[in-house]
Amino acid sequence: MISNATSSVGVGDGVRKGAERSMQVESAISAAVTNVDNVTVFTKFIKKAEDAAQAAV
């Protein structure tokens, strides 16, 4: 019975660590998506500036 209780605690620790790792991965993915969004906005801004410069020439 004691060994079952001990292994249950071990499983709980594993689940907790797995959940922590999952949250870290989710956070990293969110940051990467934000970076891609920022690059997309910046690229559109540069394209508009380039178009304006071409029109001025």
Short mmCIF file of C-alpha atoms in Angstrom, two decimals:
data_model
loop_
_atom_site.label_atom_id
_atom_site.label_comp_id
_atom_site.label_asym_id
_atom_site.label_seq_id
_atom_site.Cartn_x
_atom_site.Cartn_y
_atom_site.Cartn_z
CA MET A 1 0.00 0.00 0.00
CA ILE A 2 2.80 2.43 0.83
CA SER A 3 4.50 1.76 -2.49
CA ASN A 4 1.27 2.63 -4.32
CA ALA A 5 1.03 5.92 -2.44
CA THR A 6 4.65 6.69 -3.27
CA SER A 7 4.19 5.89 -6.94
CA SER A 8 1.04 8.03 -7.03
CA VAL A 9 3.06 10.97 -5.77
CA GLY A 10 5.66 10.25 -8.44
CA VAL A 11 2.97 10.21 -11.10
CA GLY A 12 1.62 13.51 -9.80
CA ASP A 13 5.09 15.05 -10.04
CA GLY A 14 5.41 13.75 -13.59
CA VAL A 15 2.04 15.20 -14.55
CA ARG A 16 2.94 18.53 -12.96
CA LYS A 17 6.28 18.64 -14.79
CA GLY A 18 4.59 17.65 -18.04
CA ALA A 19 2.01 20.41 -17.62
CA GLU A 20 4.77 22.93 -16.87
CA ARG A 21 6.67 21.88 -19.97
CA SER A 22 3.50 22.10 -22.05
CA MET A 23 2.90 25.66 -20.83
CA GLN A 24 6.49 26.60 -21.69
CA VAL A 25 6.10 25.19 -25.20
CA GLU A 26 2.77 26.99 -25.64
CA SER A 27 4.37 30.25 -24.51
CA ALA A 28 7.27 29.78 -26.95
CA ILE A 29 4.85 29.07 -29.81
CA SER A 30 2.83 32.18 -28.93
CA ALA A 31 6.00 34.30 -28.95
CA ALA A 32 7.02 32.85 -32.33
CA VAL A 33 3.58 33.59 -33.79
CA THR A 34 3.81 37.16 -32.49
CA ASN A 35 7.23 37.53 -34.12
CA VAL A 36 5.85 36.28 -37.45
CA ASP A 37 2.93 38.71 -37.17
CA ASN A 38 5.33 41.58 -36.44
CA VAL A 39 7.49 40.67 -39.44
CA THR A 40 4.40 40.51 -41.65
CA VAL A 41 3.27 43.98 -40.54
CA PHE A 42 6.78 45.37 -40.98
CA THR A 43 7.05 43.81 -44.47
CA LYS A 44 3.75 45.41 -45.51
CA PHE A 45 4.96 48.76 -44.16
CA ILE A 46 8.21 48.49 -46.13
CA LYS A 47 6.30 47.50 -49.28
CA LYS A 48 4.06 50.58 -48.96
CA ALA A 49 7.12 52.79 -48.44
CA GLU A 50 8.76 51.23 -51.50
CA ASP A 51 5.61 51.80 -53.58
CA ALA A 52 5.47 55.42 -52.43
CA ALA A 53 9.13 55.92 -53.33
CA GLN A 54 8.56 54.39 -56.77
CA ALA A 55 5.56 56.67 -57.34
CA ALA A 56 7.64 59.71 -56.36
CA VAL A 57 10.28 58.87 -58.97
#
